[in-house]
XYZ file of C-alpha atoms in Angstrom:
583
model
C 101.617 80.474 105.901
C 99.851 83.077 108.047
C 96.036 83.103 106.996
C 94.570 85.754 104.719
C 91.329 85.335 106.449
C 90.377 88.386 109.038
C 88.076 87.327 111.814
C 89.374 83.741 111.862
C 89.462 82.685 115.490
C 88.764 86.404 116.624
C 89.203 86.680 120.094
C 88.608 89.619 122.743
C 90.946 90.482 125.788
C 90.291 91.324 129.294
C 91.362 94.362 131.362
C 95.265 94.300 130.983
C 97.721 92.342 129.299
C 100.175 90.646 131.646
C 103.509 89.211 129.698
C 105.050 85.992 131.243
C 108.832 86.191 131.787
C 111.750 83.876 130.903
C 112.438 81.396 133.583
C 111.517 77.751 135.101
C 108.477 77.003 136.971
C 109.128 74.687 139.706
C 106.037 75.116 141.905
C 103.516 72.755 139.909
C 103.836 69.026 138.480
C 102.751 67.515 135.631
C 100.784 64.245 136.586
C 100.108 61.265 134.344
C 96.633 59.320 134.433
C 93.132 59.953 135.234
C 93.462 60.540 139.015
C 92.981 64.531 138.725
C 90.349 65.908 141.048
C 89.611 68.790 138.713
C 90.021 70.155 135.228
C 91.432 73.600 133.998
C 90.864 74.590 130.519
C 93.183 76.802 128.800
C 92.301 78.771 126.028
C 95.098 80.149 123.748
C 94.878 82.365 120.836
C 97.986 82.073 118.633
C 98.831 83.657 115.336
C 98.055 81.453 112.577
C 101.349 80.360 111.347
C 102.378 79.474 114.901
C 99.058 78.079 116.013
C 99.963 74.297 114.820
C 103.283 74.163 116.575
C 101.753 75.303 119.703
C 98.578 73.245 119.439
C 100.905 70.347 118.641
C 103.151 70.865 121.652
C 100.013 71.340 123.902
C 98.390 68.280 122.942
C 101.619 66.060 123.708
C 101.658 67.908 126.943
C 98.081 66.959 127.575
C 98.673 63.648 126.278
C 101.569 63.256 128.586
C 99.204 64.091 131.645
C 99.203 67.793 131.992
C 98.337 68.883 135.777
C 98.515 71.384 138.213
C 98.557 69.690 141.759
C 95.858 67.210 141.318
C 93.850 69.226 138.670
C 93.907 68.121 135.010
C 94.747 70.643 132.475
C 93.203 70.531 128.775
C 94.439 73.212 126.217
C 92.525 74.584 123.433
C 94.713 76.155 120.666
C 92.769 78.749 118.085
C 94.389 80.216 115.278
C 93.714 84.175 115.338
C 94.915 87.059 113.194
C 96.984 89.187 115.569
C 94.906 92.341 114.041
C 91.466 90.974 115.313
C 92.637 90.406 118.879
C 94.294 93.873 118.794
C 90.857 95.300 117.760
C 89.160 93.431 120.654
C 91.514 94.742 123.225
C 91.731 98.311 121.733
C 87.705 98.290 121.944
C 87.577 96.972 125.323
C 89.941 99.515 126.541
C 89.094 102.600 124.744
C 92.431 102.716 122.525
C 92.893 103.969 119.506
C 94.757 102.065 116.741
C 95.360 103.880 113.338
C 93.801 101.961 110.875
C 92.312 99.094 112.936
C 88.524 98.964 113.363
C 86.295 97.392 115.470
C 86.731 93.624 116.841
C 84.467 91.126 115.324
C 81.172 90.567 117.602
C 81.641 87.141 117.933
C 84.951 87.225 119.730
C 85.714 85.112 122.472
C 88.196 85.688 125.270
C 91.585 83.859 125.628
C 93.575 83.269 128.625
C 96.773 83.252 126.569
C 97.801 85.240 123.423
C 100.358 84.645 121.094
C 100.529 87.417 118.362
C 102.846 87.709 116.084
C 104.812 90.587 117.118
C 105.442 92.528 120.180
C 104.326 95.934 118.244
C 100.914 94.865 118.802
C 101.492 95.339 122.691
C 103.367 98.555 122.280
C 100.721 99.818 119.951
C 97.767 99.019 122.353
C 99.517 100.525 125.297
C 100.369 103.750 123.533
C 96.930 103.974 121.732
C 95.207 104.454 125.019
C 95.045 101.279 126.585
C 96.669 102.425 129.875
C 96.093 100.043 132.212
C 98.351 97.525 130.554
C 101.618 96.336 132.136
C 104.453 97.254 130.326
C 104.637 95.252 127.346
C 108.254 93.379 127.608
C 107.160 90.058 126.530
C 109.206 86.999 126.130
C 109.230 85.619 122.676
C 108.808 81.787 121.816
C 109.559 81.957 118.067
C 110.850 84.420 115.349
C 110.912 84.937 111.650
C 112.915 87.846 110.105
C 111.109 90.170 108.200
C 112.542 90.463 104.527
C 112.120 92.198 101.267
C 110.441 89.172 99.004
C 111.271 89.689 95.286
C 111.069 87.721 92.294
C 114.421 85.997 91.673
C 115.004 87.607 88.201
C 114.188 90.977 89.799
C 116.360 90.522 92.910
C 119.128 89.438 90.609
C 119.372 92.355 88.687
C 120.122 94.390 91.730
C 123.001 92.407 92.943
C 121.315 89.362 94.859
C 122.414 87.220 96.141
C 126.057 88.445 96.251
C 125.453 92.119 97.082
C 124.525 93.307 100.426
C 121.765 95.684 100.205
C 120.324 98.097 102.243
C 116.956 99.856 102.985
C 118.327 103.077 101.378
C 119.079 101.142 98.273
C 115.389 99.898 98.130
C 114.330 103.656 98.826
C 116.326 104.686 95.936
C 115.015 101.830 93.698
C 111.305 102.501 94.748
C 111.644 106.714 93.898
C 113.588 106.241 90.722
C 112.211 107.194 87.419
C 112.129 103.439 86.515
C 110.497 102.789 89.854
C 110.766 99.205 91.071
C 107.061 98.154 91.740
C 106.852 98.030 95.485
C 103.740 96.766 97.685
C 102.882 96.385 101.243
C 100.432 94.561 103.365
C 98.433 97.577 105.011
C 101.095 98.459 107.898
C 98.250 99.420 110.177
C 97.070 95.934 110.281
C 100.111 93.782 109.659
C 103.211 93.637 111.609
C 105.729 92.527 108.809
C 104.392 95.568 106.609
C 104.662 98.018 109.413
C 108.249 96.493 110.205
C 109.216 97.259 106.619
C 107.618 100.503 106.800
C 109.615 101.541 109.820
C 112.683 100.698 108.229
C 111.815 102.644 105.031
C 110.940 105.476 106.928
C 114.424 105.576 108.730
C 115.991 105.359 105.424
C 113.928 108.141 104.067
C 114.998 110.308 107.244
C 118.841 109.381 106.384
C 118.384 111.495 103.010
C 118.576 114.925 105.087
C 118.097 116.385 108.143
C 115.110 115.074 110.284
C 111.929 117.012 109.131
C 113.938 118.306 106.483
C 112.093 118.599 102.900
C 114.390 116.291 101.288
C 113.246 113.553 103.750
C 109.757 114.499 103.770
C 109.916 114.109 100.048
C 111.506 110.949 100.095
C 109.178 109.594 102.624
C 105.919 110.710 100.999
C 107.168 109.163 97.572
C 107.852 105.961 99.442
C 104.485 105.826 100.883
C 102.457 106.858 97.511
C 104.355 104.201 95.702
C 103.738 101.492 98.302
C 100.018 102.776 98.567
C 99.556 102.143 94.799
C 100.112 98.190 95.421
C 99.108 97.968 98.887
C 96.357 95.129 100.099
C 94.604 94.312 103.424
C 95.189 90.808 102.664
C 98.515 89.009 102.483
C 97.158 86.507 100.035
C 96.200 89.143 97.713
C 99.463 90.689 97.609
C 101.327 87.217 97.148
C 99.128 86.731 94.104
C 100.380 89.899 92.258
C 103.885 88.555 91.789
C 104.505 87.350 88.601
C 103.106 84.115 87.562
C 105.300 83.447 84.461
C 108.621 83.791 83.189
C 107.609 86.083 80.247
C 109.622 89.033 80.520
C 106.146 91.351 80.282
C 104.863 89.422 83.014
C 107.826 90.087 85.281
C 107.854 93.721 84.133
C 103.958 94.240 85.183
C 104.197 92.130 88.229
C 104.877 93.151 91.705
C 108.695 93.317 92.057
C 109.164 93.656 95.953
C 106.985 93.726 99.098
C 108.180 93.430 103.167
C 107.188 89.810 104.381
C 108.269 87.544 106.882
C 110.636 84.887 105.933
C 108.162 82.286 106.583
C 106.023 84.016 103.981
C 108.646 83.401 101.479
C 109.397 79.818 102.491
C 105.727 78.908 102.408
C 105.238 80.940 98.966
C 108.069 79.005 97.191
C 106.959 75.588 98.966
C 104.276 75.780 96.398
C 106.657 75.493 93.351
C 105.592 78.667 91.795
C 106.956 79.505 88.272
C 109.071 82.421 89.632
C 110.181 81.836 93.130
C 110.617 84.486 95.359
C 114.225 85.803 97.010
C 114.529 86.867 100.203
C 116.617 89.788 100.861
C 117.892 90.628 104.288
C 118.319 94.156 104.098
C 120.519 96.139 106.466
C 119.954 97.369 109.080
C 117.945 94.388 110.172
C 114.266 95.523 110.611
C 112.191 94.402 113.568
C 111.475 90.797 113.254
C 108.215 88.918 114.077
C 109.050 87.631 117.661
C 105.712 86.089 118.874
C 105.520 86.978 122.795
C 103.604 84.757 124.790
C 101.033 87.224 126.556
C 98.779 86.024 129.550
C 95.824 88.140 129.988
C 94.903 88.655 133.780
C 91.784 88.250 135.505
C 92.176 84.245 134.921
C 92.082 82.092 137.797
C 94.917 81.518 139.942
C 95.184 78.057 138.943
C 95.013 79.105 135.013
C 97.556 81.480 135.619
C 99.994 79.046 136.947
C 98.982 76.515 134.196
C 100.106 79.052 131.760
C 103.281 79.193 133.173
C 103.990 75.483 132.800
C 102.738 75.798 129.479
C 105.187 78.633 128.622
C 107.990 76.233 129.894
C 106.680 73.390 127.549
C 107.188 75.930 124.760
C 111.060 76.547 125.638
C 111.937 72.958 124.871
C 114.103 71.848 121.985
C 111.047 69.681 120.887
C 109.197 72.859 120.243
C 111.693 74.514 118.363
C 111.737 71.406 116.017
C 108.022 71.896 115.886
C 108.622 75.698 114.705
C 111.009 74.398 112.085
C 108.110 72.656 110.429
C 106.433 75.448 110.178
C 109.197 77.573 108.454
C 109.511 79.575 111.897
C 112.921 79.839 113.767
C 113.421 79.441 117.844
C 113.594 82.892 119.671
C 117.162 83.175 119.270
C 116.909 83.218 115.631
C 118.274 79.813 115.122
C 116.316 77.274 113.111
C 115.459 73.615 114.869
C 115.922 70.337 113.048
C 114.960 70.287 109.380
C 114.822 74.287 109.289
C 115.865 75.416 105.608
C 116.181 79.019 105.237
C 115.945 80.865 101.969
C 119.132 81.507 99.977
C 121.411 84.261 100.983
C 119.609 84.479 104.809
C 122.336 85.154 107.605
C 124.211 82.758 109.234
C 122.003 81.899 112.360
C 119.758 80.098 109.895
C 122.466 77.938 108.372
C 123.278 76.597 112.024
C 126.148 79.035 113.198
C 124.918 79.520 116.765
C 127.541 82.167 117.337
C 126.063 84.605 114.513
C 123.424 87.038 116.338
C 119.783 86.403 115.346
C 118.577 88.609 112.758
C 116.839 91.657 114.068
C 116.676 91.906 117.925
C 113.098 91.742 118.584
C 111.104 92.399 122.030
C 108.803 95.040 123.055
C 111.610 96.564 124.785
C 113.754 97.505 121.660
C 110.735 99.200 120.208
C 110.216 102.736 120.205
C 106.366 103.713 120.816
C 106.662 107.180 118.915
C 108.425 105.674 115.979
C 105.365 103.292 115.685
C 102.906 105.819 116.293
C 104.447 108.014 113.786
C 104.561 105.614 111.126
C 101.393 104.379 111.343
C 99.748 107.813 111.390
C 101.803 109.248 108.552
C 100.679 106.148 106.538
C 96.969 106.435 107.112
C 97.120 110.228 106.405
C 99.173 109.710 103.039
C 97.252 106.749 101.831
C 93.678 107.603 102.962
C 91.126 109.977 101.101
C 88.931 112.521 102.733
C 87.038 115.652 102.972
C 88.119 118.270 105.561
C 87.246 121.596 106.736
C 90.383 123.230 108.899
C 89.561 125.951 111.195
C 92.112 127.888 113.009
C 91.597 129.918 116.025
C 93.036 133.624 115.363
C 91.857 134.936 118.479
C 94.447 137.642 120.487
C 95.773 134.635 122.756
C 97.432 133.117 119.664
C 100.015 135.613 119.373
C 101.464 134.212 122.198
C 104.884 133.137 121.839
C 106.108 129.720 122.310
C 109.493 129.406 124.277
C 110.286 125.811 122.960
C 109.525 126.806 119.056
C 112.327 129.482 118.997
C 109.853 132.503 119.753
C 107.405 131.425 116.978
C 103.694 132.309 118.161
C 101.176 129.798 118.611
C 99.569 130.883 115.363
C 102.745 130.310 113.778
C 103.397 127.140 114.932
C 99.817 126.109 114.271
C 100.207 126.988 110.497
C 103.581 125.128 110.549
C 102.056 121.739 111.480
C 99.056 122.395 108.872
C 101.241 123.174 105.954
C 103.142 120.093 106.915
C 100.013 117.830 106.958
C 99.221 119.248 103.676
C 102.046 117.792 101.958
C 101.005 114.430 103.082
C 97.636 114.482 101.561
C 97.126 113.568 97.862
C 94.932 115.324 95.127
C 91.992 112.820 96.037
C 91.475 114.989 99.563
C 89.225 118.025 99.410
C 90.158 120.812 101.896
C 89.178 124.094 102.927
C 90.433 126.713 105.395
C 88.474 128.896 108.164
C 89.743 131.287 110.653
C 87.618 132.259 113.743
C 87.835 134.459 116.650
C 84.914 137.035 117.631
C 83.635 139.652 115.568
C 85.742 138.451 112.489
C 83.661 139.282 110.038
C 81.263 142.156 111.080
C 79.231 140.269 113.845
C 80.185 136.845 112.458
C 82.985 134.857 114.678
C 84.442 133.047 111.526
C 85.652 133.745 108.128
C 85.797 131.294 105.139
C 89.431 131.513 103.594
C 89.669 128.865 101.038
C 86.303 126.903 100.156
C 86.338 123.224 100.381
C 87.220 121.946 97.002
C 89.940 119.066 95.643
C 93.447 119.475 96.230
C 94.065 118.985 92.650
C 93.072 122.447 91.884
C 93.088 123.962 95.648
C 96.742 123.217 97.051
C 98.042 126.590 95.936
C 95.088 128.527 97.180
C 95.264 126.468 100.633
C 99.345 127.541 100.924
C 98.494 131.132 100.379
C 95.471 131.039 102.772
C 97.851 129.475 105.371
C 100.259 131.916 104.843
C 97.738 134.739 105.257
C 96.828 133.865 108.882
C 97.203 136.276 111.470
C 95.901 136.889 115.085
C 93.394 139.444 115.826
C 92.609 141.140 118.542
C 89.205 139.084 119.361
C 88.417 136.474 121.793
C 87.227 132.844 121.285
C 84.271 132.715 119.378
C 84.022 128.680 119.943
C 80.466 127.586 119.742
C 79.150 129.741 117.011
C 82.138 128.672 114.867
C 81.707 124.874 115.638
C 77.944 124.821 114.567
C 78.640 126.882 111.413
C 81.548 124.798 110.672
C 79.311 121.498 110.988
C 76.629 122.836 109.103
C 79.155 123.827 105.948
C 80.200 120.267 105.797
C 77.095 118.702 106.062
C 75.543 120.959 103.156
C 77.967 119.404 100.657
C 78.530 115.780 102.629
C 80.516 113.719 100.048
C 80.004 109.999 100.094
C 82.843 107.470 100.034
C 84.910 109.825 102.106
C 85.474 110.995 105.804
C 83.933 114.018 105.826
C 85.602 115.608 108.829
C 86.070 119.189 110.796
C 89.594 119.936 112.405
C 89.394 122.757 114.778
C 92.564 124.178 116.498
C 92.254 126.383 119.471
C 93.943 127.706 122.371
C 91.392 128.643 124.783
C 87.685 128.412 126.038
C 84.749 129.591 124.226
C 84.717 133.491 125.206
C 81.731 135.198 123.340
C 79.196 137.163 125.345
C 77.013 137.328 122.282
C 77.130 133.617 121.208
C 75.629 130.500 121.859
C 75.853 128.524 125.022
C 77.576 124.882 125.034
C 74.294 123.452 125.932
C 72.742 125.128 122.837
C 75.387 124.013 120.774
C 75.024 120.561 121.922
C 71.355 120.627 121.334
C 71.921 121.587 117.622
C 74.351 119.317 117.200
C 72.215 116.421 118.112
C 69.249 117.387 115.924
C 71.690 118.139 112.838
C 73.644 114.769 113.496
C 72.601 112.364 110.749
C 74.061 108.544 111.065
C 73.913 107.965 107.327
C 75.992 110.947 106.982
C 78.480 111.300 109.698
C 80.878 113.815 110.119
C 83.790 113.249 112.450
C 84.872 116.330 114.484
C 88.530 116.795 115.770
C 89.340 119.483 118.094
C 93.123 120.233 118.835
C 93.683 122.004 122.059
C 96.880 124.159 122.348
C 98.384 125.596 125.717
C 97.273 125.480 128.973
C 93.977 127.419 128.886
C 92.102 124.888 126.812
C 89.557 122.894 128.984
C 89.264 119.311 128.019
C 85.905 119.082 129.605
C 84.609 121.687 127.570
C 85.570 119.845 124.521
C 84.668 116.295 124.931
C 80.822 116.798 125.069
C 81.414 118.211 121.489
C 83.645 115.349 119.882
C 81.290 112.862 121.849
C 78.177 113.803 119.989
C 80.091 113.885 116.291
C 82.364 110.548 116.816
C 85.535 112.629 117.249
C 87.752 113.257 119.736
C 89.558 116.047 121.479
C 93.360 116.356 121.379
C 95.015 118.784 124.034
C 98.655 119.515 124.447
C 100.411 122.156 126.830
C 103.180 122.282 124.524
C 102.345 123.817 121.138
C 105.174 122.219 119.320
C 103.631 118.923 119.687
C 100.569 119.906 117.650
C 102.599 118.786 113.995
C 101.996 114.848 115.776
C 98.773 115.379 117.098
C 97.632 116.549 113.766
C 98.563 113.649 112.262
C 97.380 111.414 114.853
C 93.956 113.283 114.821
C 93.330 112.904 110.754
C 94.521 109.244 111.075
C 91.425 108.700 113.127
C 88.931 106.667 111.273
C 85.514 105.864 112.259
C 85.745 102.215 113.473
C 84.273 99.647 110.781
C 83.470 95.989 112.237
C 86.060 93.436 111.692
């Protein structure tokens, strides 16, 4: 079973990922005996559940005399949680991964990384690690993502005879007698993310994309999952019922997206209530274990890595995978592999059947992954936020890609959409700004910062009242005042933040300068009471260079888009940003 301990064997990555492609390596030979003239030490970081198989194969290879030319090869395989490696890579490359904190300071750099899923490679690239090569990794193993249920619960909904879908599960989760579903944090767990993507697709099918029905179904499912979420897989597994008593079954966890390997390993402990593995349709993205080589290593090491990759494609390695409850990359198991009851045909030895789930980074939609992770982060976190909307005259400009709606209308629509994702634990306020909006003051408080439990309708009404003025953009005076306001009633235990929307540069002859603003922010900034500042720039008149120094001081980030219709997506990405916590 995959380790539940974070930081075990955590590793850092170098400047980019080069993914090894399939094919045999003929240019190097393996030599036996002590006649080698040198030694190559390959460092491999592998997901904890596959690490024993990789280590056993590598050890046998070394024992048989692994070499490149006259140089002997030694291989050190370390079990490392994929999220820890991803955090290290993101830290090195300035990438942003929603829900993933900083890497451990004790990380080491591997030559080869075998994460549990290609989704990590895709997320790193789309999150800002632009130097990465295209994430088209080759799989060396596979474990389908299933919905694990206590067998009595699964039997009540038709398992194993009935073929169930994700839409069926969504209905169970959102019903009046809701199934108690849980999840391992999908921003930190590839199986959880795969389940979330499938559930999101099922929610979208309940109505037109973006429709109130689809939004309501998705939010309901997210909130239900969040109630029983866990950052550690072992903690989640411990919530399944441990007694056949009906009350224990009713009060225990009823469903969770896990890997097939998790279910096999759990049932291998002979629990009082075994787990059923439900292979829902359409098949979710499986764990596919890509073999990735970090560039910048010596040419001889890179060559040795290619030979090791060939070793991990052999039938004997497939049999080693079977001992770890993992399938081969084509979805079929090696000798001794025993799939859970009700598994699709490949697990039962039918090589003509398609693998369960397709896998591979090329099959992944980066935008869908980013939307799922950011939506989850927004819907399941708690915070305190002041939303500040530009109402200068330029916000009257119509947006061609939004059926003629104005920039202000598009911005308000994005804010309204985000508002529906926030639960009542959030505290949110609303300001507008221009120049001389309230006498000589550039900003106006529309709704004070209060808990949504009693403030939601006021915010809806406040957003409906937002109308552009004829003024200019008093950005600097407004930002300073907003920072002071959020700092004034700073709330512990929450991320205190400012999200400001603007479509222009500061244009206020009577206001402070950028230099004065930065000086004041530096004086006000308190590391013990951090305030995250996010600025969302809309249109072609925004200067990112003007915004970056402001967010750099406050630990936030500017987002700039030429297409105002994209601000809904950007708003979610911005809210999903969290101050990084060390791993």
